[in-house]
CSV table of C-alpha atoms in Angstrom, one decimal:
chain,number,residue,atom,x,y,z
A,1,SER,CA,-276.1,17.7,-81.0
A,2,THR,CA,-273.1,18.1,-83.2
A,3,GLN,CA,-271.3,15.2,-81.4
A,4,GLY,CA,-269.8,12.8,-83.8
A,5,LEU,CA,-270.2,15.0,-86.7
A,6,VAL,CA,-267.6,16.3,-89.2
A,7,GLN,CA,-266.8,20.1,-89.2
A,8,LEU,CA,-266.4,20.6,-93.0
A,9,LEU,CA,-264.3,23.9,-92.9
A,10,ALA,CA,-262.2,23.0,-89.9
A,11,ASN,CA,-261.0,19.8,-91.4
A,12,ALA,CA,-260.4,21.4,-94.9
A,13,GLN,CA,-262.9,19.0,-96.5
A,14,CYS,CA,-264.5,21.4,-98.9
A,15,HIS,CA,-263.8,24.0,-101.5
A,16,LEU,CA,-265.1,27.5,-100.5
A,17,ARG,CA,-266.1,30.2,-102.9
A,18,THR,CA,-267.7,33.6,-102.1
A,19,SER,CA,-269.6,36.0,-104.3
A,20,THR,CA,-267.3,39.0,-103.5
A,21,ASN,CA,-264.7,39.8,-101.0
A,22,TYR,CA,-264.3,43.2,-99.4
A,23,ASN,CA,-260.4,42.9,-100.1
A,24,GLY,CA,-257.7,40.3,-100.2
A,25,VAL,CA,-257.7,39.9,-96.5
A,26,HIS,CA,-261.5,39.6,-95.8
A,27,THR,CA,-261.9,36.5,-97.8
A,28,GLN,CA,-263.2,32.9,-97.2
A,29,PHE,CA,-259.7,32.2,-95.6
A,30,ASN,CA,-261.1,34.0,-92.5
A,31,SER,CA,-264.5,32.4,-92.5
A,32,ALA,CA,-263.9,29.4,-90.1
A,33,LEU,CA,-265.7,29.5,-86.8
A,34,ASN,CA,-263.8,31.3,-84.1
A,35,TYR,CA,-261.2,32.7,-86.7
A,36,LYS,CA,-259.0,35.1,-84.7
A,37,ASN,CA,-256.4,37.4,-86.0
A,38,ASN,CA,-253.4,39.0,-84.3
A,39,GLY,CA,-254.7,42.1,-82.5
A,40,THR,CA,-251.6,44.1,-83.1
A,41,ASN,CA,-251.2,43.3,-86.9
A,42,THR,CA,-253.2,45.9,-88.8
A,43,ILE,CA,-252.8,44.2,-92.1
A,44,ASP,CA,-254.1,40.7,-91.4
A,45,GLY,CA,-257.6,41.7,-92.2
A,46,SER,CA,-261.1,40.7,-90.8
A,47,GLU,CA,-262.2,38.1,-88.3
A,48,ALA,CA,-264.8,37.0,-90.8
A,49,TRP,CA,-265.6,36.7,-94.5
A,50,CYS,CA,-266.8,40.2,-95.5
A,51,SER,CA,-268.5,40.7,-98.8
A,52,SER,CA,-267.7,43.7,-101.0
A,53,ILE,CA,-271.1,44.3,-102.4
A,54,VAL,CA,-273.7,44.5,-99.7
A,55,ASP,CA,-277.1,43.3,-101.1
A,56,THR,CA,-279.2,40.1,-100.9
A,57,ASN,CA,-277.1,38.5,-103.8
A,58,GLN,CA,-274.1,37.6,-101.6
A,59,TYR,CA,-273.2,34.1,-100.7
A,60,ILE,CA,-270.5,31.7,-99.5
A,61,VAL,CA,-270.6,28.3,-101.0
A,62,ALA,CA,-268.9,25.0,-99.8
A,63,GLY,CA,-268.5,22.4,-102.4
A,64,CYS,CA,-267.4,18.8,-101.8
A,65,GLU,CA,-266.4,16.3,-104.5
A,66,VAL,CA,-268.3,13.5,-102.9
A,67,PRO,CA,-271.9,13.7,-101.6
A,68,ARG,CA,-272.3,14.4,-97.9
A,69,THR,CA,-275.2,14.4,-95.4
A,70,PHE,CA,-275.5,17.9,-94.0
A,71,MET,CA,-277.1,18.0,-90.5
A,72,CYS,CA,-276.4,21.5,-89.2
A,73,VAL,CA,-275.1,25.0,-90.2
A,74,ALA,CA,-273.4,27.2,-87.6
A,75,LEU,CA,-273.2,31.0,-87.9
A,76,GLN,CA,-271.0,33.5,-86.2
A,77,GLY,CA,-270.5,37.4,-86.7
A,78,ARG,CA,-267.2,39.3,-87.2
A,79,GLY,CA,-264.9,39.0,-84.3
A,80,ASP,CA,-263.3,42.6,-84.7
A,81,ALA,CA,-266.2,44.7,-85.7
A,82,ASP,CA,-269.9,45.1,-85.0
A,83,GLN,CA,-271.0,43.2,-88.3
A,84,TRP,CA,-273.0,40.0,-88.5
A,85,VAL,CA,-275.9,38.4,-90.5
A,86,THR,CA,-279.2,38.4,-88.7
A,87,SER,CA,-281.0,36.1,-91.2
A,88,TYR,CA,-280.1,33.9,-94.2
A,89,LYS,CA,-281.3,31.2,-96.5
A,90,ILE,CA,-279.7,28.0,-97.5
A,91,ARG,CA,-279.4,26.7,-101.0
A,92,TYR,CA,-277.9,23.4,-102.0
A,93,SER,CA,-277.4,20.9,-104.8
A,94,LEU,CA,-276.7,17.3,-105.0
A,95,ASP,CA,-275.9,16.9,-108.7
A,96,ASN,CA,-274.4,20.4,-109.1
A,97,VAL,CA,-277.0,21.1,-112.0
A,98,SER,CA,-280.1,21.7,-110.1
A,99,TRP,CA,-280.2,23.8,-106.9
A,100,PHE,CA,-282.8,23.7,-104.2
A,101,GLU,CA,-283.9,26.2,-101.5
A,102,TYR,CA,-284.1,24.9,-98.0
A,103,ARG,CA,-287.7,25.6,-96.5
A,104,ASN,CA,-288.4,27.1,-99.9
A,105,GLY,CA,-286.0,30.0,-99.2
A,106,ALA,CA,-287.6,31.0,-95.9
A,107,ALA,CA,-285.4,33.0,-93.6
A,108,VAL,CA,-283.3,31.1,-91.0
A,109,THR,CA,-282.5,33.2,-87.9
A,110,GLY,CA,-279.0,34.3,-87.7
A,111,VAL,CA,-276.9,35.9,-84.9
A,112,THR,CA,-277.2,39.1,-82.9
A,113,ASP,CA,-273.6,39.8,-81.9
A,114,ARG,CA,-269.9,39.4,-82.7
A,115,ASN,CA,-269.0,35.9,-81.2
A,116,THR,CA,-272.1,33.9,-80.2
A,117,VAL,CA,-272.3,30.8,-82.4
A,118,VAL,CA,-275.8,29.9,-83.4
A,119,ASN,CA,-276.5,26.4,-84.7
A,120,HIS,CA,-279.4,25.6,-87.0
A,121,PHE,CA,-280.1,21.9,-87.4
A,122,PHE,CA,-281.9,21.1,-90.6
A,123,ASP,CA,-285.4,19.8,-90.5
A,124,THR,CA,-284.2,16.7,-92.3
A,125,PRO,CA,-280.7,15.9,-93.3
A,126,ILE,CA,-279.6,17.5,-96.5
A,127,ARG,CA,-277.8,15.3,-99.1
A,128,ALA,CA,-275.7,17.5,-101.2
A,129,ARG,CA,-272.4,18.1,-102.8
A,130,SER,CA,-272.5,21.9,-102.5
A,131,ILE,CA,-274.3,24.1,-100.0
A,132,ALA,CA,-274.5,27.9,-99.7
A,133,ILE,CA,-275.4,30.5,-97.1
A,134,HIS,CA,-277.1,33.5,-98.6
A,135,PRO,CA,-277.5,36.4,-96.1
A,136,LEU,CA,-280.9,38.1,-96.2
A,137,THR,CA,-280.5,40.7,-93.4
A,138,TRP,CA,-277.5,41.9,-91.5
A,139,ASN,CA,-276.0,44.4,-89.0
A,140,GLY,CA,-273.5,46.8,-90.2
A,141,HIS,CA,-272.1,44.7,-93.1
A,142,ILE,CA,-272.4,41.1,-94.6
A,143,SER,CA,-269.7,39.5,-92.4
A,144,LEU,CA,-269.8,36.0,-91.1
A,145,ARG,CA,-267.9,32.9,-89.9
A,146,CYS,CA,-269.6,29.7,-90.4
A,147,GLU,CA,-269.3,25.9,-90.2
A,148,PHE,CA,-271.2,23.1,-91.8
A,149,TYR,CA,-271.7,19.8,-89.8
A,150,THR,CA,-272.0,16.6,-91.9
A,151,GLN,CA,-272.2,12.8,-91.1
A,152,PRO,CA,-268.7,11.2,-91.6
A,153,VAL,CA,-268.4,9.8,-95.0
A,154,GLN,CA,-267.4,6.2,-96.0
A,155,SER,CA,-265.3,5.5,-99.1
A,156,SER,CA,-265.6,2.1,-100.6
A,157,VAL,CA,-263.2,0.5,-102.9
A,158,THR,CA,-264.1,-2.6,-104.9
A,159,GLN,CA,-262.0,-5.1,-106.8
A,160,VAL,CA,-263.4,-8.0,-108.9
A,161,GLY,CA,-261.6,-11.0,-109.9
A,162,ALA,CA,-262.7,-13.7,-112.4
A,163,ASP,CA,-262.0,-17.4,-113.0
A,164,ILE,CA,-260.7,-18.8,-109.7
A,165,TYR,CA,-260.5,-22.5,-110.8
A,166,THR,CA,-260.0,-25.8,-109.0
A,167,GLY,CA,-258.4,-27.2,-112.1
A,168,ASP,CA,-259.6,-30.0,-114.2
A,169,ASN,CA,-260.3,-33.4,-112.4
A,170,CYS,CA,-259.6,-31.9,-109.1
A,171,ALA,CA,-259.1,-33.5,-105.6
A,172,LEU,CA,-262.9,-33.3,-105.0
A,173,ASN,CA,-263.3,-35.8,-107.7
A,174,THR,CA,-262.2,-38.8,-105.5
A,175,GLY,CA,-262.9,-40.0,-102.2
A,176,SER,CA,-265.7,-39.2,-99.8
A,177,GLY,CA,-266.6,-37.2,-96.8
A,178,LYS,CA,-265.7,-33.5,-96.4
A,179,ARG,CA,-263.1,-32.6,-99.0
A,180,GLU,CA,-261.6,-29.2,-100.1
A,181,VAL,CA,-259.4,-27.6,-102.8
A,182,VAL,CA,-257.8,-24.4,-101.7
A,183,VAL,CA,-256.8,-21.8,-104.4
A,184,PRO,CA,-254.8,-18.8,-103.1
A,185,VAL,CA,-256.0,-15.5,-104.5
A,186,LYS,CA,-254.1,-12.2,-104.6
A,187,PHE,CA,-255.8,-8.8,-105.2
A,188,GLN,CA,-254.8,-6.6,-107.9
A,189,PHE,CA,-253.6,-4.0,-105.4
A,190,GLU,CA,-253.5,-4.0,-101.6
A,191,PHE,CA,-256.5,-2.7,-99.8
A,192,ALA,CA,-256.1,-0.1,-97.1
A,193,THR,CA,-258.5,-1.9,-94.8
A,194,LEU,CA,-259.7,-5.5,-94.6
A,195,PRO,CA,-262.3,-6.2,-97.2
A,196,LYS,CA,-265.4,-8.2,-97.2
A,197,VAL,CA,-265.3,-10.9,-99.9
A,198,ALA,CA,-268.2,-12.4,-101.9
A,199,LEU,CA,-267.7,-15.5,-104.0
A,200,ASN,CA,-269.9,-17.1,-106.5
A,201,PHE,CA,-269.9,-20.0,-108.9
A,202,ASP,CA,-269.7,-19.3,-112.6
A,203,GLN,CA,-268.8,-22.8,-113.8
A,204,ILE,CA,-270.0,-26.0,-112.3
A,205,ASP,CA,-269.0,-29.7,-113.4
A,206,CYS,CA,-270.1,-32.2,-110.7
A,207,THR,CA,-271.6,-35.5,-110.1
A,208,ASP,CA,-274.7,-35.6,-108.2
A,209,ALA,CA,-274.5,-38.6,-105.8
A,210,THR,CA,-278.1,-40.0,-105.3
A,211,ASN,CA,-279.4,-36.9,-107.1
A,212,GLN,CA,-278.2,-34.6,-104.3
A,213,THR,CA,-276.0,-31.5,-105.3
A,214,ARG,CA,-273.3,-30.7,-102.7
A,215,ILE,CA,-270.9,-28.0,-103.6
A,216,GLY,CA,-269.7,-24.8,-101.8
A,217,VAL,CA,-267.1,-22.1,-102.0
A,218,GLN,CA,-265.9,-19.7,-99.1
A,219,PRO,CA,-263.1,-17.3,-98.6
A,220,ARG,CA,-260.6,-18.0,-95.7
A,221,ASN,CA,-257.7,-16.1,-94.2
A,222,ILE,CA,-258.8,-12.8,-95.8
A,223,THR,CA,-256.1,-10.2,-95.5
A,224,THR,CA,-255.7,-6.8,-97.3
A,225,LYS,CA,-253.6,-8.5,-99.9
A,226,GLY,CA,-255.7,-11.6,-100.8
A,227,PHE,CA,-257.4,-14.7,-99.4
A,228,ASP,CA,-257.8,-18.4,-99.8
A,229,CYS,CA,-260.6,-19.6,-101.9
A,230,VAL,CA,-261.9,-22.8,-100.5
A,231,PHE,CA,-263.9,-25.0,-102.9
A,232,TYR,CA,-265.7,-28.0,-101.1
A,233,THR,CA,-268.0,-30.9,-101.2
A,234,TRP,CA,-269.1,-33.8,-98.8
A,235,ASN,CA,-270.6,-37.2,-98.6
A,236,GLU,CA,-270.2,-39.3,-101.7
A,237,ASN,CA,-270.3,-36.5,-104.1
A,238,LYS,CA,-267.8,-36.1,-106.9
A,239,VAL,CA,-266.8,-32.9,-108.4
A,240,TYR,CA,-264.8,-32.7,-111.5
A,241,SER,CA,-264.1,-28.9,-111.2
A,242,LEU,CA,-265.6,-25.7,-110.0
A,243,ARG,CA,-264.8,-22.1,-111.0
A,244,ALA,CA,-265.8,-18.9,-109.0
A,245,ASP,CA,-265.6,-15.0,-109.2
A,246,TYR,CA,-264.9,-12.9,-106.3
A,247,ILE,CA,-266.1,-9.3,-105.4
A,248,ALA,CA,-264.0,-7.7,-102.7
A,249,THR,CA,-265.1,-4.3,-101.1
A,250,ALA,CA,-263.3,-2.4,-98.4
A,251,LEU,CA,-264.9,0.7,-96.6
A,252,GLU,CA,-263.1,3.4,-94.6
B,1,SER,CA,-237.5,7.9,-101.1
B,2,THR,CA,-240.3,9.9,-102.5
B,3,GLN,CA,-240.0,8.4,-105.9
B,4,GLY,CA,-243.4,7.2,-107.2
B,5,LEU,CA,-245.3,9.2,-104.5
B,6,VAL,CA,-247.9,11.8,-105.1
B,7,THR,CA,-247.0,15.4,-104.1
B,8,LEU,CA,-250.2,16.5,-102.6
B,9,LEU,CA,-249.9,20.4,-102.9
B,10,GLY,CA,-248.0,20.1,-106.1
B,11,ASN,CA,-250.8,18.3,-107.8
B,12,ALA,CA,-253.5,20.4,-106.0
B,13,GLN,CA,-255.0,17.2,-104.6
B,14,CYS,CA,-256.1,18.8,-101.2
B,15,HIS,CA,-257.9,21.7,-99.6
B,16,LEU,CA,-255.7,24.0,-97.6
B,17,ARG,CA,-256.6,25.9,-94.5
B,18,THR,CA,-254.4,27.9,-92.2
B,19,SER,CA,-255.1,29.3,-88.6
B,20,THR,CA,-254.0,32.9,-89.5
B,21,ASN,CA,-252.3,34.6,-92.5
B,22,TYR,CA,-250.0,37.6,-92.0
B,23,ASN,CA,-251.9,39.3,-94.8
B,24,GLY,CA,-253.5,38.6,-98.1
B,25,VAL,CA,-250.3,37.8,-100.0
B,26,HIS,CA,-248.8,35.6,-97.2
B,27,THR,CA,-251.4,32.7,-97.4
B,28,GLN,CA,-251.5,29.1,-98.3
B,29,PHE,CA,-251.4,30.2,-101.9
B,30,ASN,CA,-247.6,30.6,-101.4
B,31,ALA,CA,-247.1,27.4,-99.3
B,32,ALA,CA,-245.9,25.0,-102.0
B,33,LEU,CA,-242.3,23.7,-102.0
B,34,ASN,CA,-239.9,26.0,-103.8
B,35,TYR,CA,-242.6,28.6,-104.2
B,36,LYS,CA,-240.8,31.7,-105.8
B,37,ASN,CA,-242.0,35.2,-106.4
B,38,LYS,CA,-240.9,37.8,-108.8
B,39,GLY,CA,-238.0,39.6,-107.1
B,40,THR,CA,-239.0,43.1,-108.6
B,41,ASN,CA,-242.7,43.0,-107.7
B,42,THR,CA,-243.1,44.5,-104.4
B,43,ILE,CA,-246.8,43.4,-103.8
B,44,ASP,CA,-246.7,39.6,-104.6
B,45,GLY,CA,-246.0,38.7,-101.0
B,46,SER,CA,-244.0,36.2,-99.2
B,47,GLU,CA,-242.2,33.1,-100.5
B,48,ALA,CA,-243.9,31.0,-97.7
B,49,TRP,CA,-247.2,30.8,-95.8
B,50,CYS,CA,-246.7,33.2,-92.9
B,51,SER,CA,-249.0,33.2,-89.8
B,52,SER,CA,-250.2,36.5,-88.4
B,53,ILE,CA,-250.4,35.4,-84.8
B,54,VAL,CA,-247.0,33.8,-83.8
B,55,ASP,CA,-247.6,31.2,-81.1
B,56,THR,CA,-247.7,27.5,-80.9
B,57,ASN,CA,-251.4,27.4,-81.8
B,58,GLN,CA,-250.7,28.1,-85.6
B,59,TYR,CA,-251.1,25.4,-88.2
B,60,ILE,CA,-251.7,24.6,-91.8
B,61,VAL,CA,-254.0,21.8,-92.5
B,62,ALA,CA,-254.4,19.7,-95.8
B,63,GLY,CA,-257.7,17.9,-96.3
B,64,CYS,CA,-258.6,15.2,-98.8
B,65,GLU,CA,-262.0,14.0,-99.5
B,66,VAL,CA,-260.8,10.4,-100.1
B,67,PRO,CA,-258.6,8.6,-97.6
B,68,ARG,CA,-254.9,8.7,-98.5
B,69,THR,CA,-251.6,7.0,-97.3
B,70,PHE,CA,-249.2,9.7,-96.2
B,71,MET,CA,-245.6,8.6,-96.3
B,72,CYS,CA,-243.6,11.8,-95.8
B,73,VAL,CA,-243.8,15.4,-95.0
B,74,ALA,CA,-241.3,18.1,-96.5
B,75,LEU,CA,-240.5,21.3,-94.9
B,76,GLN,CA,-238.9,24.4,-96.2
B,77,GLY,CA,-238.3,28.0,-94.9
B,78,ARG,CA,-239.4,31.3,-96.3
B,79,GLY,CA,-237.3,32.0,-99.5
B,80,ASP,CA,-237.2,35.7,-99.2
B,81,HIS,CA,-236.5,36.1,-95.4
B,82,ASP,CA,-234.6,34.5,-92.6
B,83,GLN,CA,-237.8,32.9,-91.2
B,84,TRP,CA,-238.3,29.1,-90.9
B,85,VAL,CA,-239.8,26.6,-88.6
B,86,THR,CA,-237.1,24.6,-86.5
B,87,SER,CA,-239.6,22.0,-85.1
B,88,TYR,CA,-243.2,21.0,-85.4
B,89,LYS,CA,-245.7,18.4,-84.7
B,90,ILE,CA,-248.1,16.4,-87.0
B,91,ARG,CA,-251.8,15.8,-86.3
B,92,TYR,CA,-254.2,13.8,-88.6
B,93,SER,CA,-257.6,12.4,-88.9
B,94,LEU,CA,-259.2,9.7,-90.9
B,95,ASP,CA,-262.8,10.2,-90.1
B,96,ASN,CA,-262.6,14.0,-89.5
B,97,VAL,CA,-264.2,13.4,-86.0
B,98,THR,CA,-261.3,12.1,-84.1
B,99,TRP,CA,-257.8,13.6,-84.4
B,100,SER,CA,-254.6,12.0,-83.5
B,101,GLU,CA,-251.0,13.2,-82.7
B,102,TYR,CA,-248.1,11.5,-84.6
B,103,ARG,CA,-245.5,10.2,-82.0
B,104,ASN,CA,-247.9,11.5,-79.4
B,105,GLY,CA,-247.2,15.1,-80.4
B,106,ALA,CA,-243.3,14.7,-80.1
B,107,ALA,CA,-241.3,17.5,-81.9
B,108,ILE,CA,-240.1,16.7,-85.3
B,109,THR,CA,-236.9,18.5,-86.6
B,110,GLY,CA,-237.7,21.3,-89.0
B,111,VAL,CA,-235.2,23.3,-91.0
B,112,THR,CA,-232.4,25.7,-90.3
B,113,ASP,CA,-232.2,27.9,-93.4
B,114,ARG,CA,-234.5,29.5,-96.0
B,115,ASN,CA,-234.3,27.0,-98.8
B,116,THR,CA,-233.1,23.6,-97.7
B,117,VAL,CA,-236.0,21.0,-97.9
B,118,VAL,CA,-236.0,18.6,-95.2
B,119,ASN,CA,-238.1,15.4,-95.6
B,120,HIS,CA,-239.5,13.4,-92.6
B,121,PHE,CA,-240.7,9.9,-93.4
B,122,PHE,CA,-243.3,8.8,-91.1
B,123,ASP,CA,-242.3,5.8,-88.8
B,124,THR,CA,-245.4,4.0,-90.4
B,125,PRO,CA,-247.6,5.2,-93.1
B,126,ILE,CA,-250.4,7.4,-91.9
B,127,ARG,CA,-253.9,6.7,-93.2
B,128,ALA,CA,-255.9,10.0,-93.1
B,129,ARG,CA,-258.2,12.4,-94.9
B,130,SER,CA,-256.8,15.5,-93.2
B,131,ILE,CA,-253.3,16.2,-91.8
B,132,ALA,CA,-251.8,19.3,-90.2
B,133,ILE,CA,-248.5,20.8,-89.5
B,134,HIS,CA,-248.2,22.7,-86.1
B,135,PRO,CA,-245.0,24.7,-85.8
B,136,LEU,CA,-243.5,24.3,-82.3
B,137,THR,CA,-240.4,26.4,-82.5
B,138,TRP,CA,-239.2,28.9,-85.2
B,139,ASN,CA,-236.6,31.3,-86.3
B,140,ASN,CA,-238.0,34.9,-86.4
B,141,HIS,CA,-241.4,34.1,-87.7
B,142,ILE,CA,-243.8,31.0,-88.4
B,143,SER,CA,-243.1,30.8,-92.2
B,144,LEU,CA,-243.0,27.6,-94.1
B,145,ARG,CA,-243.3,26.0,-97.4
B,146,CYS,CA,-244.3,22.3,-97.3
B,147,GLU,CA,-245.4,19.2,-99.0
B,148,PHE,CA,-247.1,16.0,-98.2
B,149,TYR,CA,-246.1,12.8,-100.0
B,150,THR,CA,-248.8,10.1,-100.3
B,151,GLN,CA,-249.3,6.8,-102.1
B,152,PRO,CA,-251.1,7.1,-105.3
B,153,VAL,CA,-254.9,6.5,-104.9
B,154,GLN,CA,-257.1,4.0,-106.9
B,155,SER,CA,-260.7,4.9,-107.5
B,156,SER,CA,-263.1,2.2,-108.3
B,157,VAL,CA,-266.4,2.5,-110.0
B,158,THR,CA,-268.9,-0.5,-109.7
B,159,GLN,CA,-271.9,-1.4,-111.6
B,160,VAL,CA,-274.2,-4.3,-110.8
B,161,GLY,CA,-276.7,-5.7,-113.2
B,162,ALA,CA,-279.4,-8.4,-112.4
B,163,ASP,CA,-281.2,-11.0,-114.4
B,164,ILE,CA,-279.3,-11.8,-117.7
B,165,TYR,CA,-281.4,-14.6,-119.0
B,166,THR,CA,-281.0,-17.4,-121.6
B,167,GLY,CA,-284.7,-17.3,-122.1
B,168,ASP,CA,-287.0,-20.3,-121.5
B,169,ASN,CA,-286.2,-23.6,-123.2
B,170,CYS,CA,-283.1,-22.1,-124.6
B,171,ALA,CA,-280.6,-23.6,-127.2
B,172,LEU,CA,-278.8,-25.4,-124.5
B,173,ASN,CA,-281.8,-27.6,-124.0
B,174,THR,CA,-281.2,-29.6,-127.3
B,175,GLY,CA,-278.2,-31.2,-128.9
B,176,SER,CA,-275.0,-32.3,-127.4
B,177,GLY,CA,-271.4,-31.3,-127.1
B,178,LYS,CA,-270.2,-27.8,-126.3
B,179,ARG,CA,-273.2,-25.4,-126.8
B,180,GLU,CA,-273.6,-21.8,-125.8
B,181,VAL,CA,-276.2,-19.0,-125.6
B,182,VAL,CA,-274.9,-15.4,-125.9
B,183,VAL,CA,-276.8,-12.5,-124.4
B,184,PRO,CA,-275.4,-9.1,-125.0
B,185,VAL,CA,-275.3,-6.8,-122.0
B,186,LYS,CA,-275.0,-3.0,-122.0
B,187,PHE,CA,-273.8,-1.2,-118.9
B,188,GLN,CA,-276.0,1.4,-117.4
B,189,PHE,CA,-273.4,4.0,-118.1
B,190,GLU,CA,-270.0,3.7,-120.0
B,191,PHE,CA,-266.8,3.1,-117.8
B,192,ALA,CA,-263.9,5.3,-118.2
B,193,THR,CA,-261.5,2.2,-118.2
B,194,LEU,CA,-262.0,-1.4,-119.0
B,195,PRO,CA,-263.9,-3.2,-116.1
B,196,LYS,CA,-263.4,-6.6,-114.8
B,197,VAL,CA,-266.6,-8.5,-114.8
B,198,ALA,CA,-267.8,-11.1,-112.4
B,199,LEU,CA,-270.8,-13.3,-113.2
B,200,ASN,CA,-272.8,-15.6,-111.1
B,201,PHE,CA,-275.9,-17.7,-111.4
B,202,ASP,CA,-279.0,-16.6,-109.7
B,203,GLN,CA,-281.3,-19.2,-111.2
B,204,ILE,CA,-280.6,-22.7,-112.6
B,205,ASP,CA,-283.0,-25.0,-114.4
B,206,CYS,CA,-281.1,-28.1,-115.7
B,207,THR,CA,-281.1,-31.7,-116.3
B,208,ASP,CA,-278.3,-33.7,-114.9
B,209,ALA,CA,-277.2,-36.2,-117.6
B,210,THR,CA,-275.8,-39.3,-116.0
B,211,ASN,CA,-275.9,-37.5,-112.7
B,212,GLN,CA,-273.3,-34.9,-113.9
B,213,THR,CA,-274.1,-31.1,-113.7
B,214,ARG,CA,-272.2,-29.1,-116.4
B,215,ILE,CA,-273.0,-25.3,-116.6
B,216,GLY,CA,-270.9,-22.4,-116.9
B,217,VAL,CA,-271.2,-18.6,-117.7
B,218,GLN,CA,-268.4,-16.2,-118.8
B,219,PRO,CA,-268.3,-12.7,-120.0
B,220,ARG,CA,-266.7,-12.3,-123.6
B,221,ASN,CA,-265.8,-9.1,-125.6
B,222,ILE,CA,-265.7,-6.9,-122.5
B,223,THR,CA,-265.6,-3.2,-123.4
B,224,THR,CA,-266.3,0.0,-121.5
B,225,LYS,CA,-269.9,-0.1,-122.6
B,226,GLY,CA,-270.8,-3.7,-122.0
B,227,PHE,CA,-270.1,-7.4,-122.8
B,228,ASP,CA,-271.4,-10.7,-124.1
B,229,CYS,CA,-272.6,-12.9,-121.4
B,230,VAL,CA,-272.0,-16.5,-122.6
B,231,PHE,CA,-274.0,-19.4,-121.0
B,232,TYR,CA,-272.8,-22.8,-121.9
B,233,THR,CA,-273.0,-26.5,-121.3
B,234,TRP,CA,-271.3,-29.5,-122.9
B,235,ASN,CA,-271.5,-33.3,-123.3
B,236,GLU,CA,-275.1,-34.7,-123.2
B,237,ASN,CA,-276.4,-32.2,-120.7
B,238,LYS,CA,-279.6,-30.3,-121.3
B,239,VAL,CA,-280.3,-26.9,-119.8
B,240,TYR,CA,-283.8,-25.4,-119.9
B,241,SER,CA,-282.6,-22.0,-118.6
B,242,LEU,CA,-279.9,-20.1,-116.8
B,243,ARG,CA,-280.0,-16.6,-115.2
B,244,ALA,CA,-277.0,-14.6,-114.0
B,245,ASP,CA,-276.2,-11.3,-112.3
B,246,TYR,CA,-273.1,-9.3,-113.0
B,247,ILE,CA,-270.7,-7.1,-111.0
B,248,ALA,CA,-268.5,-4.9,-113.2
B,249,THR,CA,-265.6,-2.8,-111.5
B,250,ALA,CA,-263.2,-0.4,-113.2
B,251,LEU,CA,-260.1,0.9,-111.4
B,252,GLU,CA,-258.3,4.1,-112.2
């Protein structure tokens, strides 16, 4: 099923390039699934991408700037003429240097009329930045509307910060029981979504009461703008100072 | 104000797709704000994107591959004809699976002449990958020039490295006072901008002189290619070995 998947063309999430165009109104602009023109406007072109040269070297390639997981390709004929692609092969590239042929270039079954959409689910998901449909056989002319279905993508943004410090001879160096020192931290720039924060020690200066080390650091009150860095110890331990770094990552 | 914001079309930072085009020279290619043709060339088309079908199902969609924060939409009429959009609605999607309507699809006031630019600032910033203008009412024809204003984006690149090691029985295991062991670290690939580096211990083997633990690790001489990892201790402490991991992140 294509439920929950991204329609790459419909969402304008890719660049589109074609080998040739029949003319300026038979281009990739008209290649989205179910693309329909105004029936009474004679100059708005084709209800499909139509190549100019008609041979097995034609293609339409969709390019993304971030890698995507392609699950399915959908094919459809030309809405306003008896032209469609009856078989095609798929080529793709992840690094945009080396290209691969799906099923070693074997023909994938296309369509047999103007408007029926035929989905082909890939045997295994294809990880790629660019992917191309290469028509192999056709009816009337190389004309097609198409769609690629991909998994939704997640972007991650990471900010790193160094040297969150309790200060010398901090409050953890006296008293007993659970004690904490709170250092507010501001991110370099605001995250768009709530980040996860990892903290780690990069300097430790503590007294080990009865040979037991007891130190900790935790984020508290995480927002998109910053967090409170909580250094702590407990029991009889004395801590002269602690220092930590953070790694904060937000996904969306 | 749009000061400090990114003009998405102006900077070619999005993919553009339209529902229909009047012909091959009335496309999204002509949709940027203040787009002007040569007055004496009769084949360079319209000073606007012009749909072919004229109904309320027409749209122009801008797609970005990384999420953006949309602050404002700008609308303008067709420069070379009395055609403009008098009201429209905005739709958008962050995950490209689910779409939402701004103000529940309520009409936004458009323009009333050829060339006046009317900005609409969103009630709250819209976080999205794709965003679309859907004309609701118009004068003569659906023709528009437009712009989307977004916050500038930050991209982060992160590299992680494991197991920076002082070596067994390192120089921190003898002597007294402030001592350090420097381990040069090279990133897997060179960063484009200076990264921030976080370091954390992942192995500690030290003697606690007079029950006081004193260890630290710090990056020094950070460049785009690498840094010096400085392990240190002080006073009478002896450290047999220390091991650390790094997380380096560059923003731009």
